[in-house]
Amino acid sequence: MIELKNVSKWYGSFQVLNDCSTRIKKGEVVVVCGPSGSGKSTLIKTINALEPIQKGEIWVNGTAVHDTKHTNLPKLRSTVGMVFQHFELFPHLTVTENLTIAQIKVLGRSPDEAKVRGLKMLDRVGLMAHKDKVPGQLSGGQQQRVAIARALSMDPNVMLFDEPTSALDPEMVGEVLDVMVSLANEGMTMMCVTHEMGFAKKVASRVIFMDVGGKILEDCTKEDFFGNPDARQPRTKDFLSKIL
Ligand code: ADP
Ligand code: MG
């Protein structure tokens, strides 16, 4: 479903991704971890073309994302849902409006159709009672669940998450992870940048570890990642010893 082939990217002369290759099959949940500044956010953003690359290839559902001139970006982004660390909901719109606006503008759905779909997804994340509020009236955890519902309203076939719980107060992390776990269990293809290793142990098919310099240092099953420390790179072991 997603394939990265020898992807490299530079900001000016600074190399942020260094020859990254990986594949994500339908239904796989891939957790990406690694130290701050290792290029995790950049990597995930290249997949829906929020960041261009200078070298290599990125394929999503048969679309050549690296071929920026010929890629239909709105179509790509509607099939690839993205959830960020800082929810990025429209603060002046109600929850329902946040859920429907992209469906109407990008997918061309009627307002009624968009509302039915949006509210169904809002119900799925357990927030139906809040449909007429604005984001500022919700807790951080609730806002992030709305952001997930918004992405799901677009009927994506892949979901990308970039540290979706790292800006939340600790007591709100669980409710967001619960939604992500249920998505994973329903077979959604997911790539999640997160340091929630409990989540990784529960649902990850594979774990990717990135190191500074934008290199993928490990790309292995969660069983190997967590269960076979002696086979891991020293940098990975060091990192795990700090966060586990
Ligand atoms: P991570 O998500 O792993 O913390 P990022 O992908 O955000 O890492 O960033 C990787 C590196 O690229 C960092 O050193 C960061 O400072 C740098 N970087 C990120 N965005 C930009 C940008 N727009 N311009 C220049 N450097 C950037
Ligand atoms: Mg990041």
mmCIF file of C-alpha atoms and ligand atoms in Angstrom:
data_model
loop_
_atom_site.group_PDB
_atom_site.id
_atom_site.type_symbol
_atom_site.label_atom_id
_atom_site.label_comp_id
_atom_site.label_asym_id
_atom_site.label_seq_id
_atom_site.Cartn_x
_atom_site.Cartn_y
_atom_site.Cartn_z
ATOM 1 C CA MET A 1 0.000 0.000 0.000
ATOM 2 C CA ILE A 2 2.893 2.351 0.835
ATOM 3 C CA GLU A 3 6.388 1.941 -0.508
ATOM 4 C CA LEU A 4 9.391 4.169 0.102
ATOM 5 C CA LYS A 5 12.394 3.466 -2.060
ATOM 6 C CA ASN A 6 15.730 5.059 -1.166
ATOM 7 C CA VAL A 7 14.136 8.323 -0.069
ATOM 8 C CA SER A 8 16.482 11.213 0.707
ATOM 9 C CA LYS A 9 15.610 14.761 1.563
ATOM 10 C CA TRP A 10 17.591 17.873 2.370
ATOM 11 C CA TYR A 11 16.705 21.211 3.928
ATOM 12 C CA GLY A 12 19.312 23.303 2.159
ATOM 13 C CA SER A 13 22.556 21.470 2.793
ATOM 14 C CA PHE A 14 21.163 19.648 5.851
ATOM 15 C CA GLN A 15 20.187 16.058 5.101
ATOM 16 C CA VAL A 16 17.030 15.204 7.027
ATOM 17 C CA LEU A 17 16.242 11.804 5.415
ATOM 18 C CA ASN A 18 19.021 9.503 4.366
ATOM 19 C CA ASP A 19 18.205 6.673 1.967
ATOM 20 C CA CYS A 20 15.019 5.525 3.723
ATOM 21 C CA SER A 21 13.256 2.457 2.367
ATOM 22 C CA THR A 22 10.282 0.573 3.768
ATOM 23 C CA ARG A 23 6.980 -1.012 2.738
ATOM 24 C CA ILE A 24 3.666 -1.030 4.508
ATOM 25 C CA LYS A 25 1.144 -3.628 3.479
ATOM 26 C CA LYS A 26 -2.596 -3.286 3.749
ATOM 27 C CA GLY A 27 -3.709 -3.715 7.353
ATOM 28 C CA GLU A 28 -0.246 -3.283 8.829
ATOM 29 C CA VAL A 29 0.356 -0.975 11.765
ATOM 30 C CA VAL A 30 3.864 0.433 11.698
ATOM 31 C CA VAL A 31 5.170 2.356 14.688
ATOM 32 C CA VAL A 32 7.992 4.824 14.056
ATOM 33 C CA CYS A 33 10.134 5.881 17.008
ATOM 34 C CA GLY A 34 13.501 7.464 17.558
ATOM 35 C CA PRO A 35 15.148 10.513 19.095
ATOM 36 C CA SER A 36 13.920 14.044 18.562
ATOM 37 C CA GLY A 37 15.246 15.522 15.316
ATOM 38 C CA SER A 38 15.766 12.144 13.620
ATOM 39 C CA GLY A 39 13.326 12.994 10.840
ATOM 40 C CA LYS A 40 10.207 11.064 11.946
ATOM 41 C CA SER A 41 7.794 13.922 11.265
ATOM 42 C CA THR A 42 9.478 14.686 7.976
ATOM 43 C CA LEU A 43 9.298 11.049 6.922
ATOM 44 C CA ILE A 44 5.593 10.770 7.649
ATOM 45 C CA LYS A 45 4.837 14.071 5.917
ATOM 46 C CA THR A 46 6.532 12.952 2.724
ATOM 47 C CA ILE A 47 3.926 10.206 2.377
ATOM 48 C CA ASN A 48 1.085 12.596 1.684
ATOM 49 C CA ALA A 49 3.364 15.072 -0.058
ATOM 50 C CA LEU A 50 3.318 17.686 2.694
ATOM 51 C CA GLU A 51 7.105 17.657 2.252
ATOM 52 C CA PRO A 52 8.770 17.107 -1.123
ATOM 53 C CA ILE A 53 11.726 14.771 -1.487
ATOM 54 C CA GLN A 54 14.815 15.218 -3.624
ATOM 55 C CA LYS A 55 15.741 11.617 -4.194
ATOM 56 C CA GLY A 56 13.993 8.251 -4.291
ATOM 57 C CA GLU A 57 10.406 7.171 -4.808
ATOM 58 C CA ILE A 58 7.248 7.099 -2.720
ATOM 59 C CA TRP A 59 4.268 5.056 -3.827
ATOM 60 C CA VAL A 60 0.867 5.152 -2.124
ATOM 61 C CA ASN A 61 -1.836 2.908 -3.547
ATOM 62 C CA GLY A 62 -0.114 2.936 -6.911
ATOM 63 C CA THR A 63 0.228 6.744 -6.955
ATOM 64 C CA ALA A 64 3.739 8.094 -7.521
ATOM 65 C CA VAL A 65 3.839 10.704 -4.760
ATOM 66 C CA HIS A 66 7.405 11.763 -5.668
ATOM 67 C CA ASP A 67 6.181 12.750 -9.126
ATOM 68 C CA THR A 68 4.782 16.028 -7.815
ATOM 69 C CA LYS A 69 3.957 17.427 -11.230
ATOM 70 C CA HIS A 70 1.576 14.618 -12.077
ATOM 71 C CA THR A 71 0.151 13.630 -8.686
ATOM 72 C CA ASN A 72 -3.418 14.579 -7.863
ATOM 73 C CA LEU A 73 -2.689 15.982 -4.404
ATOM 74 C CA PRO A 74 -6.276 16.484 -3.163
ATOM 75 C CA LYS A 75 -7.079 12.906 -4.158
ATOM 76 C CA LEU A 76 -3.933 11.560 -2.500
ATOM 77 C CA ARG A 77 -4.568 13.500 0.697
ATOM 78 C CA SER A 78 -8.157 12.350 0.878
ATOM 79 C CA THR A 79 -7.060 8.707 0.827
ATOM 80 C CA VAL A 80 -4.288 9.305 3.366
ATOM 81 C CA GLY A 81 -5.619 10.640 6.666
ATOM 82 C CA MET A 82 -3.257 12.553 8.898
ATOM 83 C CA VAL A 83 -3.453 13.343 12.595
ATOM 84 C CA PHE A 84 -0.921 15.769 14.078
ATOM 85 C CA GLN A 85 0.411 16.420 17.539
ATOM 86 C CA HIS A 86 -1.512 19.706 17.778
ATOM 87 C CA PHE A 87 -4.964 18.690 16.522
ATOM 88 C CA GLU A 88 -5.171 21.625 14.057
ATOM 89 C CA LEU A 89 -8.939 21.888 14.218
ATOM 90 C CA PHE A 90 -10.495 25.136 12.999
ATOM 91 C CA PRO A 91 -11.054 27.015 16.278
ATOM 92 C CA HIS A 92 -13.963 29.140 15.035
ATOM 93 C CA LEU A 93 -15.954 26.223 13.582
ATOM 94 C CA THR A 94 -18.136 23.796 15.520
ATOM 95 C CA VAL A 95 -17.129 20.179 15.838
ATOM 96 C CA THR A 96 -19.683 19.229 13.173
ATOM 97 C CA GLU A 97 -18.378 21.902 10.806
ATOM 98 C CA ASN A 98 -14.819 20.712 11.400
ATOM 99 C CA LEU A 99 -15.939 17.216 10.451
ATOM 100 C CA THR A 100 -17.728 18.215 7.264
ATOM 101 C CA ILE A 101 -15.751 21.035 5.640
ATOM 102 C CA ALA A 102 -13.112 18.939 3.876
ATOM 103 C CA GLN A 103 -15.668 16.331 2.831
ATOM 104 C CA ILE A 104 -17.658 19.100 1.116
ATOM 105 C CA LYS A 105 -14.704 21.032 -0.326
ATOM 106 C CA VAL A 106 -12.374 18.203 -1.260
ATOM 107 C CA LEU A 107 -14.675 15.256 -1.894
ATOM 108 C CA GLY A 108 -17.624 17.257 -3.218
ATOM 109 C CA ARG A 109 -20.099 15.646 -0.835
ATOM 110 C CA SER A 110 -23.363 17.430 -0.113
ATOM 111 C CA PRO A 111 -23.609 19.061 3.334
ATOM 112 C CA ASP A 112 -26.194 16.468 4.394
ATOM 113 C CA GLU A 113 -24.121 13.527 3.254
ATOM 114 C CA ALA A 114 -21.016 15.001 4.911
ATOM 115 C CA LYS A 115 -22.901 15.507 8.160
ATOM 116 C CA VAL A 116 -24.169 11.928 8.250
ATOM 117 C CA ARG A 117 -20.663 10.595 7.693
ATOM 118 C CA GLY A 118 -19.019 13.064 10.093
ATOM 119 C CA LEU A 119 -21.450 12.366 12.926
ATOM 120 C CA LYS A 120 -21.072 8.645 12.449
ATOM 121 C CA MET A 121 -17.318 9.042 12.954
ATOM 122 C CA LEU A 122 -17.903 11.386 15.905
ATOM 123 C CA ASP A 123 -20.059 8.713 17.477
ATOM 124 C CA ARG A 124 -17.306 6.197 16.835
ATOM 125 C CA VAL A 125 -14.872 8.229 18.935
ATOM 126 C CA GLY A 126 -17.541 8.663 21.613
ATOM 127 C CA LEU A 127 -18.169 12.385 21.283
ATOM 128 C CA MET A 128 -21.641 12.745 19.818
ATOM 129 C CA ALA A 129 -22.737 14.888 22.776
ATOM 130 C CA HIS A 130 -20.199 17.534 21.769
ATOM 131 C CA LYS A 131 -21.170 17.995 18.138
ATOM 132 C CA ASP A 132 -22.253 21.645 18.482
ATOM 133 C CA LYS A 133 -19.327 22.861 20.576
ATOM 134 C CA VAL A 134 -16.252 24.656 19.291
ATOM 135 C CA PRO A 135 -12.825 23.039 19.869
ATOM 136 C CA GLY A 136 -11.924 25.440 22.696
ATOM 137 C CA GLN A 137 -14.773 23.966 24.767
ATOM 138 C CA LEU A 138 -13.253 20.483 24.584
ATOM 139 C CA SER A 139 -10.335 18.930 26.454
ATOM 140 C CA GLY A 140 -7.142 18.144 24.559
ATOM 141 C CA GLY A 141 -7.981 14.457 24.426
ATOM 142 C CA GLN A 142 -11.444 15.199 23.072
ATOM 143 C CA GLN A 143 -10.024 17.563 20.451
ATOM 144 C CA GLN A 144 -7.611 14.901 19.289
ATOM 145 C CA ARG A 145 -10.458 12.391 19.020
ATOM 146 C CA VAL A 146 -12.356 14.923 16.886
ATOM 147 C CA ALA A 147 -9.244 15.257 14.707
ATOM 148 C CA ILE A 148 -9.228 11.474 14.262
ATOM 149 C CA ALA A 149 -12.952 11.475 13.436
ATOM 150 C CA ARG A 150 -12.343 14.249 10.919
ATOM 151 C CA ALA A 151 -9.655 12.238 9.170
ATOM 152 C CA LEU A 152 -11.863 9.120 9.168
ATOM 153 C CA SER A 153 -14.764 11.072 7.668
ATOM 154 C CA MET A 154 -12.778 11.274 4.440
ATOM 155 C CA ASP A 155 -12.788 7.455 4.128
ATOM 156 C CA PRO A 156 -9.004 7.154 4.029
ATOM 157 C CA ASN A 157 -7.384 3.819 3.365
ATOM 158 C CA VAL A 158 -4.259 4.773 5.311
ATOM 159 C CA MET A 159 -3.952 6.777 8.522
ATOM 160 C CA LEU A 160 -0.774 8.620 9.490
ATOM 161 C CA PHE A 161 -0.287 9.782 13.068
ATOM 162 C CA ASP A 162 2.484 12.123 14.186
ATOM 163 C CA GLU A 163 2.874 11.918 17.970
ATOM 164 C CA PRO A 164 -0.886 12.226 18.510
ATOM 165 C CA THR A 165 -0.632 11.973 22.298
ATOM 166 C CA SER A 166 2.556 13.847 23.091
ATOM 167 C CA ALA A 167 0.860 17.225 23.596
ATOM 168 C CA LEU A 168 -1.795 15.783 25.916
ATOM 169 C CA ASP A 169 -2.009 15.744 29.682
ATOM 170 C CA PRO A 170 -1.219 12.217 30.866
ATOM 171 C CA GLU A 171 -4.785 11.421 31.916
ATOM 172 C CA MET A 172 -5.990 12.013 28.348
ATOM 173 C CA VAL A 173 -3.494 9.824 26.554
ATOM 174 C CA GLY A 174 -5.460 6.623 27.145
ATOM 175 C CA GLU A 175 -8.695 7.757 25.483
ATOM 176 C CA VAL A 176 -6.827 8.671 22.285
ATOM 177 C CA LEU A 177 -4.786 5.456 22.283
ATOM 178 C CA ASP A 178 -8.007 3.466 22.780
ATOM 179 C CA VAL A 179 -9.413 4.933 19.568
ATOM 180 C CA MET A 180 -6.174 4.131 17.745
ATOM 181 C CA VAL A 181 -6.110 0.568 19.060
ATOM 182 C CA SER A 182 -9.678 -0.033 17.908
ATOM 183 C CA LEU A 183 -8.829 1.340 14.457
ATOM 184 C CA ALA A 184 -5.837 -0.968 14.278
ATOM 185 C CA ASN A 185 -7.941 -3.935 15.348
ATOM 186 C CA GLU A 186 -10.441 -3.152 12.601
ATOM 187 C CA GLY A 187 -7.696 -3.543 10.033
ATOM 188 C CA MET A 188 -6.852 0.084 9.211
ATOM 189 C CA THR A 189 -3.416 0.512 7.624
ATOM 190 C CA MET A 190 -1.549 2.853 9.958
ATOM 191 C CA MET A 191 1.809 4.528 10.348
ATOM 192 C CA CYS A 192 2.227 6.070 13.780
ATOM 193 C CA VAL A 193 5.071 8.152 15.079
ATOM 194 C CA THR A 194 4.793 7.597 18.812
ATOM 195 C CA HIS A 195 6.816 6.781 21.869
ATOM 196 C CA GLU A 196 3.888 4.979 23.483
ATOM 197 C CA MET A 197 5.588 1.615 23.579
ATOM 198 C CA GLY A 198 2.554 0.038 25.233
ATOM 199 C CA PHE A 199 0.602 0.885 22.087
ATOM 200 C CA ALA A 200 3.400 -0.533 19.927
ATOM 201 C CA LYS A 201 3.462 -3.765 21.924
ATOM 202 C CA LYS A 202 -0.299 -4.111 21.646
ATOM 203 C CA VAL A 203 -0.939 -3.460 17.965
ATOM 204 C CA ALA A 204 2.222 -2.842 15.939
ATOM 205 C CA SER A 205 2.988 -5.215 13.102
ATOM 206 C CA ARG A 206 6.408 -3.655 12.772
ATOM 207 C CA VAL A 207 8.553 -1.047 14.476
ATOM 208 C CA ILE A 208 10.848 1.360 12.666
ATOM 209 C CA PHE A 209 13.587 3.077 14.635
ATOM 210 C CA MET A 210 15.081 6.230 13.153
ATOM 211 C CA ASP A 211 18.344 7.755 14.280
ATOM 212 C CA VAL A 212 19.683 11.275 13.956
ATOM 213 C CA GLY A 213 20.781 11.911 10.425
ATOM 214 C CA GLY A 214 17.470 10.613 9.082
ATOM 215 C CA LYS A 215 18.425 6.980 8.783
ATOM 216 C CA ILE A 216 16.129 4.020 9.348
ATOM 217 C CA LEU A 217 18.220 1.971 11.733
ATOM 218 C CA GLU A 218 15.704 -0.789 12.447
ATOM 219 C CA ASP A 219 12.661 -2.060 10.610
ATOM 220 C CA CYS A 220 11.507 -5.282 12.215
ATOM 221 C CA THR A 221 8.575 -7.077 13.817
ATOM 222 C CA LYS A 222 7.536 -5.929 17.262
ATOM 223 C CA GLU A 223 8.532 -9.358 18.571
ATOM 224 C CA ASP A 224 12.085 -8.816 17.354
ATOM 225 C CA PHE A 225 12.106 -5.186 18.405
ATOM 226 C CA PHE A 226 11.059 -5.773 21.993
ATOM 227 C CA GLY A 227 11.914 -9.414 22.493
ATOM 228 C CA ASN A 228 15.360 -9.759 21.014
ATOM 229 C CA PRO A 229 17.458 -6.889 22.363
ATOM 230 C CA ASP A 230 20.758 -8.543 21.502
ATOM 231 C CA ALA A 231 19.910 -8.386 17.817
ATOM 232 C CA ARG A 232 19.286 -4.646 18.023
ATOM 233 C CA GLN A 233 21.693 -1.863 17.139
ATOM 234 C CA PRO A 234 23.460 -0.283 20.133
ATOM 235 C CA ARG A 235 21.681 3.038 19.409
ATOM 236 C CA THR A 236 18.296 1.334 19.563
ATOM 237 C CA LYS A 237 19.128 -0.436 22.807
ATOM 238 C CA ASP A 238 20.275 2.820 24.321
ATOM 239 C CA PHE A 239 17.082 4.582 23.220
ATOM 240 C CA LEU A 240 14.831 1.807 24.509
ATOM 241 C CA SER A 241 16.606 1.730 27.851
ATOM 242 C CA LYS A 242 15.693 5.409 28.273
ATOM 243 C CA ILE A 243 12.029 5.220 27.365
ATOM 244 C CA LEU A 244 10.892 1.776 28.529
HETATM 245 P P1 ADP B 1 11.494 14.436 14.502
HETATM 246 O O1 ADP B 1 10.047 14.438 14.130
HETATM 247 O O2 ADP B 1 12.111 13.078 14.499
HETATM 248 O O3 ADP B 1 11.760 15.146 15.781
HETATM 249 P P2 ADP B 1 11.773 16.270 12.260
HETATM 250 O O4 ADP B 1 11.384 15.518 11.063
HETATM 251 O O5 ADP B 1 10.781 17.212 12.834
HETATM 252 O O6 ADP B 1 12.291 15.245 13.374
HETATM 253 O O7 ADP B 1 13.090 17.100 11.984
HETATM 254 C C1 ADP B 1 14.284 16.493 11.558
HETATM 255 C C2 ADP B 1 15.366 17.541 11.427
HETATM 256 O O8 ADP B 1 15.045 18.427 10.373
HETATM 257 C C3 ADP B 1 15.562 18.390 12.663
HETATM 258 O O9 ADP B 1 16.953 18.606 12.813
HETATM 259 C C4 ADP B 1 14.848 19.665 12.333
HETATM 260 O O10 ADP B 1 15.434 20.764 12.994
HETATM 261 C C5 ADP B 1 15.035 19.773 10.830
HETATM 262 N N1 ADP B 1 13.913 20.459 10.172
HETATM 263 C C6 ADP B 1 12.595 20.130 10.269
HETATM 264 N N2 ADP B 1 11.838 20.941 9.512
HETATM 265 C C7 ADP B 1 12.692 21.814 8.939
HETATM 266 C C8 ADP B 1 12.527 22.915 8.027
HETATM 267 N N3 ADP B 1 11.324 23.270 7.563
HETATM 268 N N4 ADP B 1 13.647 23.585 7.644
HETATM 269 C C9 ADP B 1 14.855 23.227 8.095
HETATM 270 N N5 ADP B 1 15.094 22.205 8.938
HETATM 271 C C10 ADP B 1 14.028 21.511 9.359
HETATM 272 MG MG MG B 2 8.359 15.091 15.106
#
